[in-house]
């Protein structure tokens, strides 16, 4: 069975009884597994991680919208995290037996149903974007809920689905498809934050580096270690090993070495298998040779 | 559910109708999956790969013995491959959710039942061996079926289970537990077979190298490339990356580089994940962070 992951971000992180309702709405849908959820009170935001095939994921997403719209009113919502809607962002991610095209189709299908069922404007983003100007979530979300009515009235910001005005309490939602993110940090054997920042600038896309890397230099104050903190947004096109080797090379230019690296949260096995293939210079390998894949075929 | 792999080797590789009977015997047992089987006429031998939990694997092994003993008579058997019994060797391999201790217990359990049900002598080998002199299959099998009666009468060769004389038509069987084997070859960018042989001698256990490496130098005649051909018999204790780096270092001593490497057949994902962790210098990683493991937990 194909496996797609969805990571809806909802604008509620403070009321446990509402969060419990959202969890119940997702878990009531057969064929969907809620792998994880976490809530942040200062962000006033919750993130859910669910997996399943397209049809049950669509049903769970619609159930989540229904519960969220019943309980969340952005006119009285505040929090540190920028947000445009009650259900702020819903990405679909291909994991196994599903392609990016499947996830783009699912994003469109869900967006159309959400718009119709809840009379809610929906923007498509990332791989599902209808226009390059809408690929980046930050560009769509700029102005937030409070600036949404004015933004929607300005040229170029008609939604992809739904009405041309914000939903009075739920704003608008951003739905799309993207590759799995890998949160990857490399710790340097130095306390020089300037070195970590220079490496981050060299490696990240926004300042001339690798296409699918977001990076910044940060200080691990408790250990007095400088860190290059990264998000790898497409591990197939910008693989982990190339990022690691580039950071290592840039660090050497300052006489600095790599202390260790760190994978935060989940990582697709394909990202690590490709790394092993690279360093072992393996030729002619295929995923069917991995014993566990064979067992589950 | 725990997954154990079993790879019985049977002394019949020429009569398709007998091989089909053996396959049927295995496949009739619920809870066991026959992943693969192959037969070699010149070796006059067939190898089966099956997986399952302990109880169904035991049932399938006993069914295989019953079918094999009904059709195979070693007194009229010939082939290039050395053999001691009709069912020659049965290793049990821990794959997932099962330990080596589980496989040693299963080997003993199956050996006792085989000995009792078929009045057949059984030797335990590798991790299940009762004595260091019996760890290596080659030592147990030396003398083959034809020399078995004399060997069993000599000091130190009483079987671990069953009668002190060979079964008249089925000889004896060797049952045990071992780690998964990885067949791993490294191709050198040279046509010098002597270099591949020197590297093989340096890296293999038998001549002073790494504990869980068997290696030889061979020539890929069609490509005019020298190859270090290896079996890695315990990838946890002698990991792939250490083998690769040692071969690379030894090759450099002759001015030779590594062209590529090759994994033949199946490889446990843990062997490749450990390789990625090593080269990326990942700290604090656990298998639960691999997305696919999380999905299947």
PDB file of C-alpha atoms in Angstrom, chain A residues 25-246:
ATOM      1  CA  UNK A  25     -10.943  13.719  14.693  1.00  0.00           C
ATOM      2  CA  UNK A  26      -7.813  12.318  13.015  1.00  0.00           C
ATOM      3  CA  UNK A  27      -7.777   9.028  14.909  1.00  0.00           C
ATOM      4  CA  UNK A  28     -11.440   8.324  14.089  1.00  0.00           C
ATOM      5  CA  UNK A  29     -10.529   7.854  10.395  1.00  0.00           C
ATOM      6  CA  UNK A  30      -9.698   4.228   9.496  1.00  0.00           C
ATOM      7  CA  UNK A  31      -6.515   3.699   7.447  1.00  0.00           C
ATOM      8  CA  UNK A  32      -4.682   6.668   8.962  1.00  0.00           C
ATOM      9  CA  UNK A  33      -2.005   6.462  11.652  1.00  0.00           C
ATOM     10  CA  UNK A  34      -1.207   9.496  13.800  1.00  0.00           C
ATOM     11  CA  UNK A  35       2.538   8.973  14.356  1.00  0.00           C
ATOM     12  CA  UNK A  36       3.164  12.028  16.464  1.00  0.00           C
ATOM     13  CA  UNK A  37       1.767  15.364  17.573  1.00  0.00           C
ATOM     14  CA  UNK A  38       3.231  18.224  19.563  1.00  0.00           C
ATOM     15  CA  UNK A  39       1.924  21.563  20.737  1.00  0.00           C
ATOM     16  CA  UNK A  40       3.765  24.763  21.573  1.00  0.00           C
ATOM     17  CA  UNK A  41       2.057  27.277  23.856  1.00  0.00           C
ATOM     18  CA  UNK A  42       4.239  30.281  22.980  1.00  0.00           C
ATOM     19  CA  UNK A  43       3.760  29.600  19.267  1.00  0.00           C
ATOM     20  CA  UNK A  44       0.104  28.740  20.024  1.00  0.00           C
ATOM     21  CA  UNK A  45       0.408  26.069  17.381  1.00  0.00           C
ATOM     22  CA  UNK A  46       0.221  22.247  17.058  1.00  0.00           C
ATOM     23  CA  UNK A  47       1.885  19.982  14.538  1.00  0.00           C
ATOM     24  CA  UNK A  48       0.480  16.540  13.659  1.00  0.00           C
ATOM     25  CA  UNK A  49       2.279  13.785  11.742  1.00  0.00           C
ATOM     26  CA  UNK A  50       0.001  11.289  10.069  1.00  0.00           C
ATOM     27  CA  UNK A  51       0.511   8.614   7.419  1.00  0.00           C
ATOM     28  CA  UNK A  52      -1.727   6.593   5.132  1.00  0.00           C
ATOM     29  CA  UNK A  53      -2.838   6.194   1.548  1.00  0.00           C
ATOM     30  CA  UNK A  54      -4.404   9.136  -0.332  1.00  0.00           C
ATOM     31  CA  UNK A  55      -8.103   8.443   0.345  1.00  0.00           C
ATOM     32  CA  UNK A  56      -7.883   8.011   4.154  1.00  0.00           C
ATOM     33  CA  UNK A  57      -5.473  10.982   4.402  1.00  0.00           C
ATOM     34  CA  UNK A  58      -7.999  13.134   2.569  1.00  0.00           C
ATOM     35  CA  UNK A  59     -10.772  12.028   4.937  1.00  0.00           C
ATOM     36  CA  UNK A  60      -8.572  12.711   7.998  1.00  0.00           C
ATOM     37  CA  UNK A  61      -7.595  16.148   6.687  1.00  0.00           C
ATOM     38  CA  UNK A  62     -11.227  17.106   6.120  1.00  0.00           C
ATOM     39  CA  UNK A  63     -12.116  15.851   9.616  1.00  0.00           C
ATOM     40  CA  UNK A  64      -9.276  17.922  11.062  1.00  0.00           C
ATOM     41  CA  UNK A  65     -10.482  21.037   9.219  1.00  0.00           C
ATOM     42  CA  UNK A  66     -14.005  20.504  10.533  1.00  0.00           C
ATOM     43  CA  UNK A  67     -12.865  20.203  14.157  1.00  0.00           C
ATOM     44  CA  UNK A  68     -10.391  23.080  13.869  1.00  0.00           C
ATOM     45  CA  UNK A  69     -12.880  25.479  12.280  1.00  0.00           C
ATOM     46  CA  UNK A  70     -15.432  24.662  15.006  1.00  0.00           C
ATOM     47  CA  UNK A  71     -13.039  25.682  17.797  1.00  0.00           C
ATOM     48  CA  UNK A  72     -10.488  28.177  16.470  1.00  0.00           C
ATOM     49  CA  UNK A  73     -11.139  31.841  15.797  1.00  0.00           C
ATOM     50  CA  UNK A  74      -8.076  33.688  14.502  1.00  0.00           C
ATOM     51  CA  UNK A  75      -9.614  37.043  15.449  1.00  0.00           C
ATOM     52  CA  UNK A  76      -8.794  36.182  19.059  1.00  0.00           C
ATOM     53  CA  UNK A  77      -5.639  34.151  18.385  1.00  0.00           C
ATOM     54  CA  UNK A  78      -2.128  35.308  19.204  1.00  0.00           C
ATOM     55  CA  UNK A  79       1.229  33.537  19.198  1.00  0.00           C
ATOM     56  CA  UNK A  80       4.846  33.915  18.165  1.00  0.00           C
ATOM     57  CA  UNK A  81       4.548  31.822  15.022  1.00  0.00           C
ATOM     58  CA  UNK A  82       3.296  33.501  11.822  1.00  0.00           C
ATOM     59  CA  UNK A  83      -0.064  32.090  10.598  1.00  0.00           C
ATOM     60  CA  UNK A  84      -2.627  32.713   7.908  1.00  0.00           C
ATOM     61  CA  UNK A  85      -5.348  30.262   8.903  1.00  0.00           C
ATOM     62  CA  UNK A  86      -6.888  28.087  11.601  1.00  0.00           C
ATOM     63  CA  UNK A  87      -5.473  25.094   9.746  1.00  0.00           C
ATOM     64  CA  UNK A  88      -2.413  26.982   8.618  1.00  0.00           C
ATOM     65  CA  UNK A  89      -0.389  24.596   6.437  1.00  0.00           C
ATOM     66  CA  UNK A  90      -0.910  21.047   5.185  1.00  0.00           C
ATOM     67  CA  UNK A  91       1.991  19.472   3.251  1.00  0.00           C
ATOM     68  CA  UNK A  92       1.754  16.001   1.682  1.00  0.00           C
ATOM     69  CA  UNK A  93       5.031  14.073   1.422  1.00  0.00           C
ATOM     70  CA  UNK A  94       5.689  10.929  -0.678  1.00  0.00           C
ATOM     71  CA  UNK A  95       7.213   8.201   1.507  1.00  0.00           C
ATOM     72  CA  UNK A  96       6.849   4.797  -0.127  1.00  0.00           C
ATOM     73  CA  UNK A  97       5.098   3.568  -3.259  1.00  0.00           C
ATOM     74  CA  UNK A  98       3.842   7.097  -3.956  1.00  0.00           C
ATOM     75  CA  UNK A  99       5.329   9.756  -6.218  1.00  0.00           C
ATOM     76  CA  UNK A 100       5.519  13.524  -5.889  1.00  0.00           C
ATOM     77  CA  UNK A 101       2.908  13.657  -8.680  1.00  0.00           C
ATOM     78  CA  UNK A 102       0.582  11.591  -6.459  1.00  0.00           C
ATOM     79  CA  UNK A 103       1.068  14.103  -3.646  1.00  0.00           C
ATOM     80  CA  UNK A 104       0.458  17.088  -5.945  1.00  0.00           C
ATOM     81  CA  UNK A 105      -2.778  15.434  -7.125  1.00  0.00           C
ATOM     82  CA  UNK A 106      -3.792  14.760  -3.512  1.00  0.00           C
ATOM     83  CA  UNK A 107      -3.041  18.380  -2.519  1.00  0.00           C
ATOM     84  CA  UNK A 108      -5.303  19.615  -5.337  1.00  0.00           C
ATOM     85  CA  UNK A 109      -8.039  17.136  -4.448  1.00  0.00           C
ATOM     86  CA  UNK A 110      -7.984  18.064  -0.745  1.00  0.00           C
ATOM     87  CA  UNK A 111      -7.761  21.800  -1.524  1.00  0.00           C
ATOM     88  CA  UNK A 112     -10.839  21.649  -3.779  1.00  0.00           C
ATOM     89  CA  UNK A 113     -12.857  19.753  -1.148  1.00  0.00           C
ATOM     90  CA  UNK A 114     -11.777  22.027   1.707  1.00  0.00           C
ATOM     91  CA  UNK A 115     -12.667  25.122  -0.330  1.00  0.00           C
ATOM     92  CA  UNK A 116     -16.092  23.758  -1.222  1.00  0.00           C
ATOM     93  CA  UNK A 117     -17.012  22.163   2.103  1.00  0.00           C
ATOM     94  CA  UNK A 118     -15.887  25.073   4.321  1.00  0.00           C
ATOM     95  CA  UNK A 119     -16.088  28.053   1.900  1.00  0.00           C
ATOM     96  CA  UNK A 120     -12.441  28.665   2.672  1.00  0.00           C
ATOM     97  CA  UNK A 121      -9.756  30.106   0.343  1.00  0.00           C
ATOM     98  CA  UNK A 122      -6.816  27.733  -0.262  1.00  0.00           C
ATOM     99  CA  UNK A 123      -3.362  28.446  -1.697  1.00  0.00           C
ATOM    100  CA  UNK A 124      -1.205  25.677  -3.150  1.00  0.00           C
ATOM    101  CA  UNK A 125       2.531  25.756  -2.328  1.00  0.00           C
ATOM    102  CA  UNK A 126       5.872  24.048  -2.979  1.00  0.00           C
ATOM    103  CA  UNK A 127       5.634  21.286  -5.606  1.00  0.00           C
ATOM    104  CA  UNK A 128       1.867  21.845  -5.899  1.00  0.00           C
ATOM    105  CA  UNK A 129       2.239  25.614  -6.516  1.00  0.00           C
ATOM    106  CA  UNK A 130       0.386  26.985  -9.530  1.00  0.00           C
ATOM    107  CA  UNK A 131       2.980  29.754  -9.936  1.00  0.00           C
ATOM    108  CA  UNK A 132       6.674  30.115  -8.969  1.00  0.00           C
ATOM    109  CA  UNK A 133       5.746  33.133  -6.805  1.00  0.00           C
ATOM    110  CA  UNK A 134       3.710  30.772  -4.613  1.00  0.00           C
ATOM    111  CA  UNK A 135       6.286  28.039  -4.086  1.00  0.00           C
ATOM    112  CA  UNK A 136       7.578  29.460  -0.810  1.00  0.00           C
ATOM    113  CA  UNK A 137       5.272  29.266   2.171  1.00  0.00           C
ATOM    114  CA  UNK A 138       6.804  32.459   3.619  1.00  0.00           C
ATOM    115  CA  UNK A 139       5.724  34.495   0.570  1.00  0.00           C
ATOM    116  CA  UNK A 140       2.136  33.251   0.792  1.00  0.00           C
ATOM    117  CA  UNK A 141       1.962  33.793   4.528  1.00  0.00           C
ATOM    118  CA  UNK A 142       3.514  37.281   4.525  1.00  0.00           C
ATOM    119  CA  UNK A 143       1.028  39.764   6.120  1.00  0.00           C
ATOM    120  CA  UNK A 144      -0.531  36.943   8.129  1.00  0.00           C
ATOM    121  CA  UNK A 145      -4.215  36.605   9.028  1.00  0.00           C
ATOM    122  CA  UNK A 146      -4.492  40.271   9.946  1.00  0.00           C
ATOM    123  CA  UNK A 147      -3.301  41.408   6.488  1.00  0.00           C
ATOM    124  CA  UNK A 148      -5.081  38.695   4.522  1.00  0.00           C
ATOM    125  CA  UNK A 149      -8.143  40.639   3.297  1.00  0.00           C
ATOM    126  CA  UNK A 150      -5.956  43.385   1.834  1.00  0.00           C
ATOM    127  CA  UNK A 151      -3.514  40.862   0.338  1.00  0.00           C
ATOM    128  CA  UNK A 152      -6.288  38.864  -1.310  1.00  0.00           C
ATOM    129  CA  UNK A 153      -7.676  42.036  -2.874  1.00  0.00           C
ATOM    130  CA  UNK A 154      -4.296  42.902  -4.409  1.00  0.00           C
ATOM    131  CA  UNK A 155      -3.259  41.698  -7.886  1.00  0.00           C
ATOM    132  CA  UNK A 156      -1.880  38.178  -8.121  1.00  0.00           C
ATOM    133  CA  UNK A 157      -3.223  36.900  -4.810  1.00  0.00           C
ATOM    134  CA  UNK A 158      -6.481  35.244  -5.802  1.00  0.00           C
ATOM    135  CA  UNK A 159      -6.540  31.833  -4.108  1.00  0.00           C
ATOM    136  CA  UNK A 160      -6.096  28.584  -6.053  1.00  0.00           C
ATOM    137  CA  UNK A 161      -9.393  27.269  -4.688  1.00  0.00           C
ATOM    138  CA  UNK A 162     -12.356  28.837  -2.877  1.00  0.00           C
ATOM    139  CA  UNK A 163     -13.707  32.351  -2.360  1.00  0.00           C
ATOM    140  CA  UNK A 164     -11.738  35.545  -3.039  1.00  0.00           C
ATOM    141  CA  UNK A 165     -12.196  36.759   0.561  1.00  0.00           C
ATOM    142  CA  UNK A 166     -10.838  35.340   3.804  1.00  0.00           C
ATOM    143  CA  UNK A 167     -12.963  33.045   5.941  1.00  0.00           C
ATOM    144  CA  UNK A 168     -14.095  35.288   8.771  1.00  0.00           C
ATOM    145  CA  UNK A 169     -12.642  33.194  11.611  1.00  0.00           C
ATOM    146  CA  UNK A 170     -10.367  30.688   9.803  1.00  0.00           C
ATOM    147  CA  UNK A 171      -8.547  32.931   7.304  1.00  0.00           C
ATOM    148  CA  UNK A 172      -7.054  30.852   4.514  1.00  0.00           C
ATOM    149  CA  UNK A 173      -5.104  27.613   4.306  1.00  0.00           C
ATOM    150  CA  UNK A 174      -1.942  26.627   2.450  1.00  0.00           C
ATOM    151  CA  UNK A 175      -1.898  23.076   1.093  1.00  0.00           C
ATOM    152  CA  UNK A 176       0.849  21.501  -0.947  1.00  0.00           C
ATOM    153  CA  UNK A 177       3.342  18.753  -1.643  1.00  0.00           C
ATOM    154  CA  UNK A 178       7.024  18.565  -0.798  1.00  0.00           C
ATOM    155  CA  UNK A 179       9.882  16.165  -0.189  1.00  0.00           C
ATOM    156  CA  UNK A 180      10.603  14.998   3.365  1.00  0.00           C
ATOM    157  CA  UNK A 181      12.664  17.504   5.349  1.00  0.00           C
ATOM    158  CA  UNK A 182      15.809  16.362   7.121  1.00  0.00           C
ATOM    159  CA  UNK A 183      16.867  18.477  10.108  1.00  0.00           C
ATOM    160  CA  UNK A 184      20.636  18.040  10.090  1.00  0.00           C
ATOM    161  CA  UNK A 185      23.214  19.816  12.261  1.00  0.00           C
ATOM    162  CA  UNK A 186      26.995  19.696  12.103  1.00  0.00           C
ATOM    163  CA  UNK A 187      28.973  20.615  15.220  1.00  0.00           C
ATOM    164  CA  UNK A 188      32.411  22.165  14.702  1.00  0.00           C
ATOM    165  CA  UNK A 189      35.377  21.666  16.985  1.00  0.00           C
ATOM    166  CA  UNK A 190      35.537  25.387  17.636  1.00  0.00           C
ATOM    167  CA  UNK A 191      33.747  28.021  19.714  1.00  0.00           C
ATOM    168  CA  UNK A 192      33.877  30.507  16.818  1.00  0.00           C
ATOM    169  CA  UNK A 193      30.299  31.390  15.850  1.00  0.00           C
ATOM    170  CA  UNK A 194      31.641  33.502  12.966  1.00  0.00           C
ATOM    171  CA  UNK A 195      33.060  30.360  11.346  1.00  0.00           C
ATOM    172  CA  UNK A 196      29.722  28.522  11.639  1.00  0.00           C
ATOM    173  CA  UNK A 197      27.974  31.532  10.113  1.00  0.00           C
ATOM    174  CA  UNK A 198      30.421  31.770   7.221  1.00  0.00           C
ATOM    175  CA  UNK A 199      30.001  28.056   6.489  1.00  0.00           C
ATOM    176  CA  UNK A 200      26.208  28.385   6.671  1.00  0.00           C
ATOM    177  CA  UNK A 201      26.336  31.282   4.202  1.00  0.00           C
ATOM    178  CA  UNK A 202      28.552  29.282   1.857  1.00  0.00           C
ATOM    179  CA  UNK A 203      26.370  26.179   1.847  1.00  0.00           C
ATOM    180  CA  UNK A 204      22.810  27.529   1.832  1.00  0.00           C
ATOM    181  CA  UNK A 205      20.807  28.184  -1.304  1.00  0.00           C
ATOM    182  CA  UNK A 206      19.698  31.701  -0.405  1.00  0.00           C
ATOM    183  CA  UNK A 207      23.243  33.059  -0.449  1.00  0.00           C
ATOM    184  CA  UNK A 208      24.664  31.077  -3.376  1.00  0.00           C
ATOM    185  CA  UNK A 209      25.080  27.549  -2.013  1.00  0.00           C
ATOM    186  CA  UNK A 210      23.364  24.241  -2.607  1.00  0.00           C
ATOM    187  CA  UNK A 211      19.838  24.298  -4.050  1.00  0.00           C
ATOM    188  CA  UNK A 212      18.025  22.385  -1.263  1.00  0.00           C
ATOM    189  CA  UNK A 213      19.856  23.600   1.851  1.00  0.00           C
ATOM    190  CA  UNK A 214      18.678  26.112   4.431  1.00  0.00           C
ATOM    191  CA  UNK A 215      21.395  26.862   6.972  1.00  0.00           C
ATOM    192  CA  UNK A 216      22.385  29.145   9.808  1.00  0.00           C
ATOM    193  CA  UNK A 217      25.251  29.339  12.270  1.00  0.00           C
ATOM    194  CA  UNK A 218      24.296  28.986  15.928  1.00  0.00           C
ATOM    195  CA  UNK A 219      26.110  28.653  19.251  1.00  0.00           C
ATOM    196  CA  UNK A 220      25.522  25.681  21.564  1.00  0.00           C
ATOM    197  CA  UNK A 221      26.042  27.790  24.668  1.00  0.00           C
ATOM    198  CA  UNK A 222      26.121  24.914  27.167  1.00  0.00           C
ATOM    199  CA  UNK A 223      28.924  23.147  25.298  1.00  0.00           C
ATOM    200  CA  UNK A 224      30.620  26.258  23.889  1.00  0.00           C
ATOM    201  CA  UNK A 225      30.482  24.749  20.413  1.00  0.00           C
ATOM    202  CA  UNK A 226      29.603  26.448  17.127  1.00  0.00           C
ATOM    203  CA  UNK A 227      27.051  24.602  14.995  1.00  0.00           C
ATOM    204  CA  UNK A 228      25.930  24.737  11.373  1.00  0.00           C
ATOM    205  CA  UNK A 229      22.176  24.087  11.717  1.00  0.00           C
ATOM    206  CA  UNK A 230      20.444  22.987   8.514  1.00  0.00           C
ATOM    207  CA  UNK A 231      17.238  21.880   6.879  1.00  0.00           C
ATOM    208  CA  UNK A 232      17.753  19.655   3.841  1.00  0.00           C
ATOM    209  CA  UNK A 233      14.618  20.123   1.776  1.00  0.00           C
ATOM    210  CA  UNK A 234      15.302  17.568  -0.972  1.00  0.00           C
ATOM    211  CA  UNK A 235      17.737  14.836   0.025  1.00  0.00           C
ATOM    212  CA  UNK A 236      17.534  13.217  -3.414  1.00  0.00           C
ATOM    213  CA  UNK A 237      18.760  16.280  -5.291  1.00  0.00           C
ATOM    214  CA  UNK A 238      21.033  17.670  -2.575  1.00  0.00           C
ATOM    215  CA  UNK A 239      22.206  14.550  -0.710  1.00  0.00           C
ATOM    216  CA  UNK A 240      23.468  14.453   2.875  1.00  0.00           C
ATOM    217  CA  UNK A 241      26.970  13.283   1.966  1.00  0.00           C
ATOM    218  CA  UNK A 242      27.527  16.232  -0.376  1.00  0.00           C
ATOM    219  CA  UNK A 243      26.395  18.667   2.311  1.00  0.00           C
ATOM    220  CA  UNK A 244      28.675  16.998   4.873  1.00  0.00           C
ATOM    221  CA  UNK A 245      31.711  17.068   2.557  1.00  0.00           C
ATOM    222  CA  UNK A 246      31.116  20.710   1.625  1.00  0.00           C
TER     223      UNK A 246
END
